Short mmCIF file of C-alpha atoms and ligand atoms in Angstrom, two decimals:
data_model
loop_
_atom_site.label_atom_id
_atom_site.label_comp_id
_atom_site.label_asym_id
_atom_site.label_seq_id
_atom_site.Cartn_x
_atom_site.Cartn_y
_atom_site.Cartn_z
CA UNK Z 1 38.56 84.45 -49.25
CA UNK Z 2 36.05 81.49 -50.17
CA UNK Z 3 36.69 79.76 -52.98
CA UNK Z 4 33.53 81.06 -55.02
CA UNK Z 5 35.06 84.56 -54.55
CA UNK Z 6 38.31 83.08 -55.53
CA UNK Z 7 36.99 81.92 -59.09
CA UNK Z 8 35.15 85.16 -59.61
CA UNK Z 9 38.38 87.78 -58.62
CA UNK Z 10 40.29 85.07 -61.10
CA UNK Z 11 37.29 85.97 -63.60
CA UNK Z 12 37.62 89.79 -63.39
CA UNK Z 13 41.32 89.32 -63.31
CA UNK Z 14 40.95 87.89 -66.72
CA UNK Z 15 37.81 89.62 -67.86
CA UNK Z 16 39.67 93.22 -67.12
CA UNK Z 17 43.31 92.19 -69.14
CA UNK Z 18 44.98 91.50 -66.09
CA UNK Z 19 45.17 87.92 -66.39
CA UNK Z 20 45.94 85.14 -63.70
CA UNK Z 21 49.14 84.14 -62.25
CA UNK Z 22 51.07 80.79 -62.23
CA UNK Z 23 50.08 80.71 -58.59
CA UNK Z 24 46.44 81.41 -59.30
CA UNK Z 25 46.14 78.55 -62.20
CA UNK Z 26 47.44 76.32 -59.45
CA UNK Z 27 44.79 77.19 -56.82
CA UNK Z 28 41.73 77.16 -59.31
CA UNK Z 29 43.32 73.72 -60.60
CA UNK Z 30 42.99 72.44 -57.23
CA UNK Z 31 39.30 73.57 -56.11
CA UNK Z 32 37.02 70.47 -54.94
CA UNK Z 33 35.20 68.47 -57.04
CA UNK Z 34 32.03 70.51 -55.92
CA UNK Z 35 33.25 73.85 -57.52
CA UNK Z 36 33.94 72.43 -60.81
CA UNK Z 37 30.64 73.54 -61.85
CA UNK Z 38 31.22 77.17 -60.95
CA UNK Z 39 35.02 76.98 -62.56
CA UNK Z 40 33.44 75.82 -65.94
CA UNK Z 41 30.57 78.63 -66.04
CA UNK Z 42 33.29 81.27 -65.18
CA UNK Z 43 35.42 79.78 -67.88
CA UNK Z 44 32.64 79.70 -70.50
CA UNK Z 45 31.38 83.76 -69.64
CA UNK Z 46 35.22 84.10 -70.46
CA UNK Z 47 35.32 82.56 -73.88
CA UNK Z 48 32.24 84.12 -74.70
CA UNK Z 49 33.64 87.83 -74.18
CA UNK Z 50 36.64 86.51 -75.59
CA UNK Z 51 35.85 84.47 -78.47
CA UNK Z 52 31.81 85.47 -78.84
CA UNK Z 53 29.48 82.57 -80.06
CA UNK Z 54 31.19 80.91 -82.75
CA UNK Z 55 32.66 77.45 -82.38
CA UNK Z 56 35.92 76.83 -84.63
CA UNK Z 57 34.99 73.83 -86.15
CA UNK Z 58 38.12 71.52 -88.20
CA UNK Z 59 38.55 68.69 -90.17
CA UNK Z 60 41.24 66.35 -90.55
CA UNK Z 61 43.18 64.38 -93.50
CA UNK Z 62 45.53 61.75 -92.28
CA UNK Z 63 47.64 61.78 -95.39
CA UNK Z 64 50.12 59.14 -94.71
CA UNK Z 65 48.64 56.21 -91.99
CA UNK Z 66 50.39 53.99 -89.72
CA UNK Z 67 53.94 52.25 -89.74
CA UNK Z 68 55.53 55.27 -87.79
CA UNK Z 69 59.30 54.67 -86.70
CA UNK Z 70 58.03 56.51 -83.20
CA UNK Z 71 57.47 54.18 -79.92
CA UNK Z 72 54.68 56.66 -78.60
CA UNK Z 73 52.85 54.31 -76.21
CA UNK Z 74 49.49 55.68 -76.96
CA UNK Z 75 49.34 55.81 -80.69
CA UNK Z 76 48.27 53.19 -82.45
CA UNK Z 77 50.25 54.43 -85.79
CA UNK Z 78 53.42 53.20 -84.31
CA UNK Z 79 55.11 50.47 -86.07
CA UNK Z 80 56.44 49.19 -82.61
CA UNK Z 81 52.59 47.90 -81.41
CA UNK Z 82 50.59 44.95 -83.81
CA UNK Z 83 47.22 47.38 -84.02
CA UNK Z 84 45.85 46.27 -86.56
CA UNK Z 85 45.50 49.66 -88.38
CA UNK Z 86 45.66 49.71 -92.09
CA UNK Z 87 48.80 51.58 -93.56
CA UNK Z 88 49.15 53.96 -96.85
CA UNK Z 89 51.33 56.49 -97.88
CA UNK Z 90 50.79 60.17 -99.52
CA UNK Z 91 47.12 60.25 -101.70
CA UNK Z 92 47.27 62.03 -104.68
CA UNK Z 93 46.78 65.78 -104.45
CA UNK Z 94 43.67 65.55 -106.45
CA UNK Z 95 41.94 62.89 -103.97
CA UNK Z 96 43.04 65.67 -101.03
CA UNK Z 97 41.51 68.42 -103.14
CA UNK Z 98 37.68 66.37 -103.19
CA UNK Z 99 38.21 65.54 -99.60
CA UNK Z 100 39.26 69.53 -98.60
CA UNK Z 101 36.40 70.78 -100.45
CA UNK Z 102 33.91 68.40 -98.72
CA UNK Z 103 35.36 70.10 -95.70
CA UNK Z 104 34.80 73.43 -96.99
CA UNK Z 105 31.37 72.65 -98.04
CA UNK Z 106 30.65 70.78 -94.67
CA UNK Z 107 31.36 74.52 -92.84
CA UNK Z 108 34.84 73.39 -91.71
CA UNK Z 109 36.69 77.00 -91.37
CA UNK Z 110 40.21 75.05 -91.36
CA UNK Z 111 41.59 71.48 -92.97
CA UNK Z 112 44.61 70.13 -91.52
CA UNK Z 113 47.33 67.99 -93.11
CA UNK Z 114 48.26 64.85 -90.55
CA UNK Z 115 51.11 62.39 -91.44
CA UNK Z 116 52.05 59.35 -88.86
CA UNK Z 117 56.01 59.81 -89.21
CA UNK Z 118 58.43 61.31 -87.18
CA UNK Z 119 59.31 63.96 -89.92
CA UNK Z 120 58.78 64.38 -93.63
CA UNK Z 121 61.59 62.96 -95.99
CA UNK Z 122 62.59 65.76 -98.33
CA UNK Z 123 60.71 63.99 -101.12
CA UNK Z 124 57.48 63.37 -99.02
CA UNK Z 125 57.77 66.81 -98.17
CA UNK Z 126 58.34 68.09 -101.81
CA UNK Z 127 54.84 65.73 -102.18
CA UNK Z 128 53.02 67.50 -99.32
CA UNK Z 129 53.80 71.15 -100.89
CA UNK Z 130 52.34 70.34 -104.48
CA UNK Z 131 49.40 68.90 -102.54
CA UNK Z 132 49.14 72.40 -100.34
CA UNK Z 133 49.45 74.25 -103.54
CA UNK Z 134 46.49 72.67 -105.47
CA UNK Z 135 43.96 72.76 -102.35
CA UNK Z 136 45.20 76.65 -102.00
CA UNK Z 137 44.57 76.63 -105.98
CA UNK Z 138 41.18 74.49 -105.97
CA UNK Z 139 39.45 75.28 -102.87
CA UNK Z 140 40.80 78.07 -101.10
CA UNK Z 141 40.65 76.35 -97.08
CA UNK Z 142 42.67 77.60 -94.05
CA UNK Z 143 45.05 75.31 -94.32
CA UNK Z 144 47.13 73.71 -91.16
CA UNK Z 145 49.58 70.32 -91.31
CA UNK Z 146 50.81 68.40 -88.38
CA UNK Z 147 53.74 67.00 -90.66
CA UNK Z 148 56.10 65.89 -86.96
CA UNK Z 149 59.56 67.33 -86.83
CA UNK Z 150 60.61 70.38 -88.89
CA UNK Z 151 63.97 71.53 -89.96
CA UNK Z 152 63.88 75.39 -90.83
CA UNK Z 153 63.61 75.77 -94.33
CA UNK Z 154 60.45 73.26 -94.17
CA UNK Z 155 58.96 75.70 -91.68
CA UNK Z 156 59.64 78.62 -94.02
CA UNK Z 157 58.65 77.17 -96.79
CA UNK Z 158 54.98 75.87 -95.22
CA UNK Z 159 54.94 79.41 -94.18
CA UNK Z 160 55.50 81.07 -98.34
CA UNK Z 161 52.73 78.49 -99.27
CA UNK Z 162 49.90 80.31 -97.10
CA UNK Z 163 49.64 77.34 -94.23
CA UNK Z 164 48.03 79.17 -91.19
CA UNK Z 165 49.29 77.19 -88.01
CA UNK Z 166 51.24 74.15 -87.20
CA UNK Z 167 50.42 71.42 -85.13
CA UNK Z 168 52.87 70.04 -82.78
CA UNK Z 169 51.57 68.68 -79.52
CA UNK Z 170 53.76 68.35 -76.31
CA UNK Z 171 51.77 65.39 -75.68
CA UNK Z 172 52.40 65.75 -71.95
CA UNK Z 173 54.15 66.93 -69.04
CA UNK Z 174 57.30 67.38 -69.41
CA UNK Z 175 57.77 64.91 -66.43
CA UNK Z 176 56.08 61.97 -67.58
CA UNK Z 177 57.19 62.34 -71.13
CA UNK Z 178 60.10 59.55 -71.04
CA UNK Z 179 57.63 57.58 -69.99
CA UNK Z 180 55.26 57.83 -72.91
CA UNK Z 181 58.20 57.53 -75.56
CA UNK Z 182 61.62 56.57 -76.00
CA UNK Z 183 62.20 57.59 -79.28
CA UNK Z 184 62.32 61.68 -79.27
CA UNK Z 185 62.24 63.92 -76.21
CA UNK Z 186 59.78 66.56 -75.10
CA UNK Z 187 63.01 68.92 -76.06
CA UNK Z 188 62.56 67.42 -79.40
CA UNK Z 189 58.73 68.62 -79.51
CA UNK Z 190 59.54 71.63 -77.94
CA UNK Z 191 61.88 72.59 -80.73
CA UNK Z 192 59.68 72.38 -83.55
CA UNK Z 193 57.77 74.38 -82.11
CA UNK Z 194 60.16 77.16 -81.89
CA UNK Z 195 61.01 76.74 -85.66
CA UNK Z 196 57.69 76.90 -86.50
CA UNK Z 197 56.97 79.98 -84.38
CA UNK Z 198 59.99 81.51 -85.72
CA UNK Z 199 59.01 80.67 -89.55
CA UNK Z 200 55.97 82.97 -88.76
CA UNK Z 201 53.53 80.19 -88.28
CA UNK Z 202 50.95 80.33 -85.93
CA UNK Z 203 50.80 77.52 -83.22
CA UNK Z 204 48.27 75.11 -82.58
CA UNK Z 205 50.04 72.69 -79.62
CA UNK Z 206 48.41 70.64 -76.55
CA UNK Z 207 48.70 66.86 -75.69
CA UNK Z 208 46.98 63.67 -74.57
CA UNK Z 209 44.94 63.69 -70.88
CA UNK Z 210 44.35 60.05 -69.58
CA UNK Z 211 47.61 58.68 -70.10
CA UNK Z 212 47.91 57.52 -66.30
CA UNK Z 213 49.82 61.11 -65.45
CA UNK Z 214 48.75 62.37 -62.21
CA UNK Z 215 46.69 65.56 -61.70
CA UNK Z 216 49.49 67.42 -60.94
CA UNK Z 217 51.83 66.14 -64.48
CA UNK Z 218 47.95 67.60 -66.18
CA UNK Z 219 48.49 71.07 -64.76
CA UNK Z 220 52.55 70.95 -65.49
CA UNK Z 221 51.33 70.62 -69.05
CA UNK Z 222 48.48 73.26 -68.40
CA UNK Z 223 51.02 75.80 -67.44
CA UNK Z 224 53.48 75.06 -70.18
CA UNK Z 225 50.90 75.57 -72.54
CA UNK Z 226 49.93 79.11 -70.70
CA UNK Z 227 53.61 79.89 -71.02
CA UNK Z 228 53.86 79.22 -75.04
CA UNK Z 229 50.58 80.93 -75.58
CA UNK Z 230 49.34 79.31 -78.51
CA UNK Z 231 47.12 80.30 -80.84
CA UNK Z 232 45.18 77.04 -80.55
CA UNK Z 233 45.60 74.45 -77.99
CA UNK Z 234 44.50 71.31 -79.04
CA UNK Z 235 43.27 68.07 -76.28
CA UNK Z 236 42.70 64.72 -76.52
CA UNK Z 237 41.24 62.75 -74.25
CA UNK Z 238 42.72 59.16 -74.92
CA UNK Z 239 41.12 56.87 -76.98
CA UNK Z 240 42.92 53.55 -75.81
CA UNK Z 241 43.56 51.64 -79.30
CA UNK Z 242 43.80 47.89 -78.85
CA UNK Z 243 47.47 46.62 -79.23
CA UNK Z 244 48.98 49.63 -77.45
CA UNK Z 245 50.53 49.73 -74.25
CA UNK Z 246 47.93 52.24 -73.03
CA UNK Z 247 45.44 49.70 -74.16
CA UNK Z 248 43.76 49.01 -70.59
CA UNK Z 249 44.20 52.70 -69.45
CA UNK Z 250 40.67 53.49 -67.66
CA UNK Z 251 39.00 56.52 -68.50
CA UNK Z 252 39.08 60.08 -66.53
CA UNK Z 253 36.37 61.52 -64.44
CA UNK Z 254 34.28 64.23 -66.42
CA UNK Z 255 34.91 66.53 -63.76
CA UNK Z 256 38.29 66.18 -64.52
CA UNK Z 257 38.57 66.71 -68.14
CA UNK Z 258 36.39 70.21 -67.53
CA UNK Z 259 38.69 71.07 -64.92
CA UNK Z 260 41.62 71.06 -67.64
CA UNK Z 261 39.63 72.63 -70.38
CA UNK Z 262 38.33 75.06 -67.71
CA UNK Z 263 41.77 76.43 -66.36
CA UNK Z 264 43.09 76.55 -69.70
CA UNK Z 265 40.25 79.22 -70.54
CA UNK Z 266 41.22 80.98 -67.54
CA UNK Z 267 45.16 81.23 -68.82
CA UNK Z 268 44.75 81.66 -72.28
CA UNK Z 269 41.06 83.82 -72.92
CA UNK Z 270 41.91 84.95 -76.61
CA UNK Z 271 43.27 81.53 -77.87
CA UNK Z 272 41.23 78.28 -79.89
CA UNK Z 273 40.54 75.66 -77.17
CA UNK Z 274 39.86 72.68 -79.46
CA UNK Z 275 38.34 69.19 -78.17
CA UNK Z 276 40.24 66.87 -80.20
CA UNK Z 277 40.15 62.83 -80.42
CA UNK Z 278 38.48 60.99 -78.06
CA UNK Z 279 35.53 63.35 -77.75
CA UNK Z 280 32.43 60.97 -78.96
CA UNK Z 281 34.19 57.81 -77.37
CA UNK Z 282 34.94 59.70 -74.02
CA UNK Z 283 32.54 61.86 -73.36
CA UNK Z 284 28.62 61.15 -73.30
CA UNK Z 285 27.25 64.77 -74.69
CA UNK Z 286 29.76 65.03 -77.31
CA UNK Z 287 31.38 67.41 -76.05
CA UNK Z 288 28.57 70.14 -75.40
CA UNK Z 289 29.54 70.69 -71.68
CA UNK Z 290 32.61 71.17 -72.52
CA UNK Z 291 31.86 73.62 -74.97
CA UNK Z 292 29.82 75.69 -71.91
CA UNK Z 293 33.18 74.84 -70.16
CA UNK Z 294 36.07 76.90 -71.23
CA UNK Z 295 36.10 74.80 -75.16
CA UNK Z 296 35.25 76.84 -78.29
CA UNK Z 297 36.64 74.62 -80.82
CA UNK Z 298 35.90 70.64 -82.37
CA UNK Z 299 37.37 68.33 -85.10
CA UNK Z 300 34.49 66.26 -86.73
CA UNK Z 301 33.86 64.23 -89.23
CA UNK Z 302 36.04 61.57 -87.90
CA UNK Z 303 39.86 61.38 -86.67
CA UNK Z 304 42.75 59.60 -87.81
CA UNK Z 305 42.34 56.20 -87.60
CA UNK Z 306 38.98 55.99 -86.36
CA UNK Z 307 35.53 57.79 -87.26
CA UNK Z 308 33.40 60.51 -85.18
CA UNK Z 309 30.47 62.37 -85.90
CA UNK Z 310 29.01 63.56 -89.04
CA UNK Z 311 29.84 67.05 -89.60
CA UNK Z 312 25.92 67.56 -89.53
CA UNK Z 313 25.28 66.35 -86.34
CA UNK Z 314 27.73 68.29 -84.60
CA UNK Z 315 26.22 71.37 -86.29
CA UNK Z 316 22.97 70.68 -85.01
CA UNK Z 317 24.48 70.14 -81.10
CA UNK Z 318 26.63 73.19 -81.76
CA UNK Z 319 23.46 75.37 -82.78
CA UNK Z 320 21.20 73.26 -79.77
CA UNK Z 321 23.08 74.75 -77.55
CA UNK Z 322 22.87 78.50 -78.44
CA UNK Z 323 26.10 78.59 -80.18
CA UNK Z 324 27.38 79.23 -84.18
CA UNK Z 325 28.94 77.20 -86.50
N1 SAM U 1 53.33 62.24 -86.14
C1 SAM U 1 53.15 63.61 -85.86
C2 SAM U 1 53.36 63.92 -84.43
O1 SAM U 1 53.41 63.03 -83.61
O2 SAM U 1 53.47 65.14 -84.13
C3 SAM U 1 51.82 64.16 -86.29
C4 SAM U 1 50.57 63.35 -86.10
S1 SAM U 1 50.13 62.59 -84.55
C5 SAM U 1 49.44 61.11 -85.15
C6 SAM U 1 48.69 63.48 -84.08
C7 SAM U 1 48.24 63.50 -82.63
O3 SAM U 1 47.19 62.58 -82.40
C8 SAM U 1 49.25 63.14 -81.61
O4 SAM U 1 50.13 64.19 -81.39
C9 SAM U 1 48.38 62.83 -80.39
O5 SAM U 1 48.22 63.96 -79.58
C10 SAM U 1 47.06 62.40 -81.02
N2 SAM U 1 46.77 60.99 -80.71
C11 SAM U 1 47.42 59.92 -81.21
N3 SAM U 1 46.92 58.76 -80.71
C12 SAM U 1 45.91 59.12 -79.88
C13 SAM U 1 45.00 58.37 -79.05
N4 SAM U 1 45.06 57.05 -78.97
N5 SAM U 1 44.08 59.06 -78.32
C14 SAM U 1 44.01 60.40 -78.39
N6 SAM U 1 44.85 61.16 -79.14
C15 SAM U 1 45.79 60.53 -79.88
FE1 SF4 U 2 54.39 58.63 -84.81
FE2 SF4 U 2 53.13 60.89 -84.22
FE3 SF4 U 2 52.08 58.48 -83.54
FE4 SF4 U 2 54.22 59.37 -82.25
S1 SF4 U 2 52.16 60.34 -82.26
S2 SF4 U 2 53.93 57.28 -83.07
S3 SF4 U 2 55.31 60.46 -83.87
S4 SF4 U 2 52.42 59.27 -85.59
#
């Protein structure tokens, strides 16, 4: 069979319920640069029978910045690498509330609570629950926090005050992970996960591509994403932050970055495929290929610790290009 007829029995596999195997994700991960093209519009008739028009868009709070105890060798939060960035601890619950409502008012569907630590002290987290509980009260958002490691009551108790998903990203493959940090395991990541799923949360997990793994570490993570199934998966493309290890990394090939997004499409048709940082500073369009690529999902308005497009103008690209916001 040729490899066009490949993608399309793939499609149908998917399009009919069936779904692809291990096996398959492999193959269509490995088609020649050439195909890409015809791997991306397969992927995007897919999230368009899945998923119809509409474009999930988020925005982001970074509630406590910098000075992280973690050694992750891309993140330029972590108080092991002189970046520069400033640092500040939990904002008020009111100044969240004006900031969540912007969001709201801006067309975000979802706002979502980021801290740089490796897991919330039991007074932070006591801090982060009054400040859920007035955005609940005051603006009424979709709320989701990416708060690091939970232990189980946390997870239960994000789950009593209405938050929809929790972030946790693997990061990576599971075989290059050591490599990226020293500090906490993939097992560790992994975990949280679990206790989140298990607290009734819904899942919102990916990782980082452009960290220097090899193709075949991007579709190790690829299939350990397929085999969590997610509600969202969430991928950055790196942003190399001066001061960090990762600060000379050189950037991926387009065609590789829709190849990811495109296979993921193909593996999970029902769930949010969200283009997360990096996605002005990486890619040229903004990301509208990749939203005609597999993508149905964006964080604007800026990341957190550096900016990114206006809400507005990623409205207007969204609705250029035949889709909703
Ligand atoms: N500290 C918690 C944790 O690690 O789970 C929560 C927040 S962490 C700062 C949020 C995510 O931002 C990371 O998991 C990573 O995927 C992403 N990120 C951090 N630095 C990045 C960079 N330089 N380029 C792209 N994505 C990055
Ligand atoms: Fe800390 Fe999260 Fe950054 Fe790792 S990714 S250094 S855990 S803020």
């Amino acid at each position: 069979m040729s490899t066009s007829d490949f993608i399309k029995e793939c499609q149908e596999n998917v399009l009919s319920g069936v779904g692809i195997t291990s096996d398959e994700a492999t193959r269509l991960f490995e088609i020649p640069k050439e195909l890409i093209k015809e791997l991306a519009i397969a992927a995007n008739q897919i999230t368009r029978e899945f998923n119809g028009p509409k474009v999930d868009i988020e925005q982001l709070n970074n509630i406590k910045k910098n000075s992280c105890s973690e050694d992750c060798s891309f993140c330029g939060q972590s108080a092991f690498f002189d970046t520069g960035i400033e640092s500040y601890q939990l904002p008020t619950s009111d100044e969240v509330v004006v900031r969540a409502q912007k969001a709201k008012d801006e067309g975000s569907e979802s706002y979502c609570l980021v801290a740089a630590w490796r897991e919330p002290s039991p007074k932070d987290f006591d801090k982060v629950c009054n400040i859920i509980e007035q955005v609940n009260d005051k603006v009424g958002i979709s709320i989701e926090c990416s708060l690091g490691f939970l232990t189980k009551q946390q997870a239960k108790k994000l789950k009593e005050l209405n938050v929809k998903r929790y972030n946790h990203n693997l990061e990576t493959a599971k075989s290059k992970f050591s490599e990226i940090c020293t500090t906490h395991t993939y097992e560790d990541r992994m975990k949280t996960l679990q206790i989140a799923r298990d607290a009734g949360l819904e899942l919102c997990t990916g990782g980082i591509i452009g960290l220097g793994e090899t193709p075949k570490q991007r579709l190790e993570l690829v299939l350990e994403l397929a085999a969590i199934y997610p509600e969202e998966v969430t991928i950055n493309i790196l942003v190399p932050v001066p001061g960090t290890p990762l600060e000379l990394q050189t950037h991926l090939e387009k065609s590789e970055i829709i190849r990811m997004f495109s296979v993921i499409r193909f593996l999970l048709p029902e769930s949010v495929i969200k283009i997360s940082g990096g996605r002005e500073t990486n890619l040229e369009d903004s990301g509208e290929e990749l939203l005609q690529s597999g993508a149905n999902g964006i964080i604007t308005s800026g990341y957190l610790t550096m900016g990114g497009n206006e809400a507005e103008k990623d409205i207007k690209m969204i609705k250029k290009i035949g889709l909703e916001a």
